[in-house]
Amino acid sequence: MPEVLEVELARRGVADLLSGAVVRRVLRTDDLVVGPGVDDLITGAEIESLDRRGKQLVIVTDRGRVGVHFGMTGRWLVDDVSTIGELAYGSGNDHPRWDRWVLEVEPADGRGPVRLRLHDPRRLGRVVLEPDIGRLGPDALRLTRRQLAAVLARRMAPVKAVLLDQEAIAGLGNMLADEVLWWSGVDPRRAARSLNDDEVAALHSAIKRRLPVMLRRGGSHTGVLSPDARRADMPCPRDGAPLMRATIGGRTTVWCSAHQR
Ligand SMILES: [Zn+2]
């Protein structure tokens, strides 16, 4: 499932291509995925930039903004080439019937029209007019320590659940939340507001340091608590203690029984 790193990679993958491009026409649209008014706005529009807050992608055009959310399995394909390469989520299969939104786009570099496809087998992606960015918390890749401290201080919920709450911090999903808690040595079950200053600093440091490393490696599956490590009956790579598993914030959470306190 795409988290902030996958969406940022998707943004970078098409940002240059789409900047200054004109959308000639909409070749295919799925009414379940694409909201009312989107196709009318985008047809003939010039794309100014591609922005992102958390997992929400925003196509900024000269006629308004269109929000793209990839859901569980969505990704961009440009003329049949995936912009992300090897995906940790989704099947990697490419079936035209799973294209939910297809645009014919004329890039500014004069190469001639290309097809931009929103490919989404599970059909849980969403394309909407004027996405409500204001309800989202600060972006995980730009989060300041002060912002993190303020978010945690307000909440009694387990810190893991708060990290997953997109209105608190935008962009962290299940794997990244477990990963930064592991690095910071904080038990995911702790009440968010019980963290002291040093623990908030450690958690912020983990977010600031680990996310860029994983972005360079290719996504949220490249951490210490990788999908393989999460499945296997593996000890903690730091201290050899048993890894624990429980459902927190509605998601399967993995943490170390020794060094996360
Ligand atoms: Zn450990």
Short mmCIF file of N, CA, C and O and ligand atoms in Angstrom, two decimals, residues 182 236-243 256-260, ligand 1:
data_model
loop_
_atom_site.label_atom_id
_atom_site.label_comp_id
_atom_site.label_asym_id
_atom_site.label_seq_id
_atom_site.Cartn_x
_atom_site.Cartn_y
_atom_site.Cartn_z
N TRP A 182 10.40 1.77 15.90
CA TRP A 182 11.51 0.83 16.18
C TRP A 182 12.82 1.60 16.34
O TRP A 182 13.57 1.39 17.28
N CYS A 236 14.49 -9.34 17.01
CA CYS A 236 14.86 -7.95 16.75
C CYS A 236 16.29 -7.89 16.21
O CYS A 236 17.21 -8.43 16.83
N PRO A 237 16.51 -7.23 15.07
CA PRO A 237 17.86 -7.15 14.49
C PRO A 237 18.83 -6.36 15.37
O PRO A 237 20.04 -6.49 15.21
N ARG A 238 18.33 -5.57 16.30
CA ARG A 238 19.22 -4.77 17.14
C ARG A 238 19.72 -5.57 18.34
O ARG A 238 20.89 -5.52 18.67
N ASP A 239 18.84 -6.30 19.01
CA ASP A 239 19.21 -6.92 20.30
C ASP A 239 18.82 -8.39 20.40
O ASP A 239 19.06 -9.01 21.44
N GLY A 240 18.21 -8.95 19.37
CA GLY A 240 17.89 -10.38 19.39
C GLY A 240 16.67 -10.75 20.22
O GLY A 240 16.31 -11.92 20.30
N ALA A 241 16.00 -9.75 20.82
CA ALA A 241 14.80 -10.04 21.61
C ALA A 241 13.63 -10.40 20.69
O ALA A 241 13.64 -10.03 19.51
N PRO A 242 12.62 -11.10 21.19
CA PRO A 242 11.47 -11.44 20.34
C PRO A 242 10.74 -10.18 19.86
O PRO A 242 10.61 -9.21 20.60
N LEU A 243 10.30 -10.21 18.60
CA LEU A 243 9.43 -9.15 18.09
C LEU A 243 7.99 -9.49 18.49
O LEU A 243 7.57 -10.64 18.41
N CYS A 256 9.67 -4.36 19.09
CA CYS A 256 10.62 -5.14 19.87
C CYS A 256 10.21 -5.18 21.34
O CYS A 256 9.89 -4.13 21.93
N SER A 257 10.25 -6.39 21.92
CA SER A 257 9.83 -6.55 23.32
C SER A 257 10.88 -6.00 24.29
O SER A 257 10.58 -5.83 25.47
N ALA A 258 12.08 -5.70 23.80
CA ALA A 258 13.14 -5.25 24.72
C ALA A 258 13.44 -3.75 24.59
O ALA A 258 13.31 -3.02 25.57
N HIS A 259 13.81 -3.30 23.39
CA HIS A 259 14.34 -1.94 23.34
C HIS A 259 13.27 -0.87 23.07
O HIS A 259 13.57 0.33 23.15
N GLN A 260 12.06 -1.27 22.79
CA GLN A 260 10.99 -0.27 22.62
C GLN A 260 10.19 -0.20 23.91
O GLN A 260 9.50 -1.15 24.29
ZN ZN B 1 15.11 -4.62 19.94
#
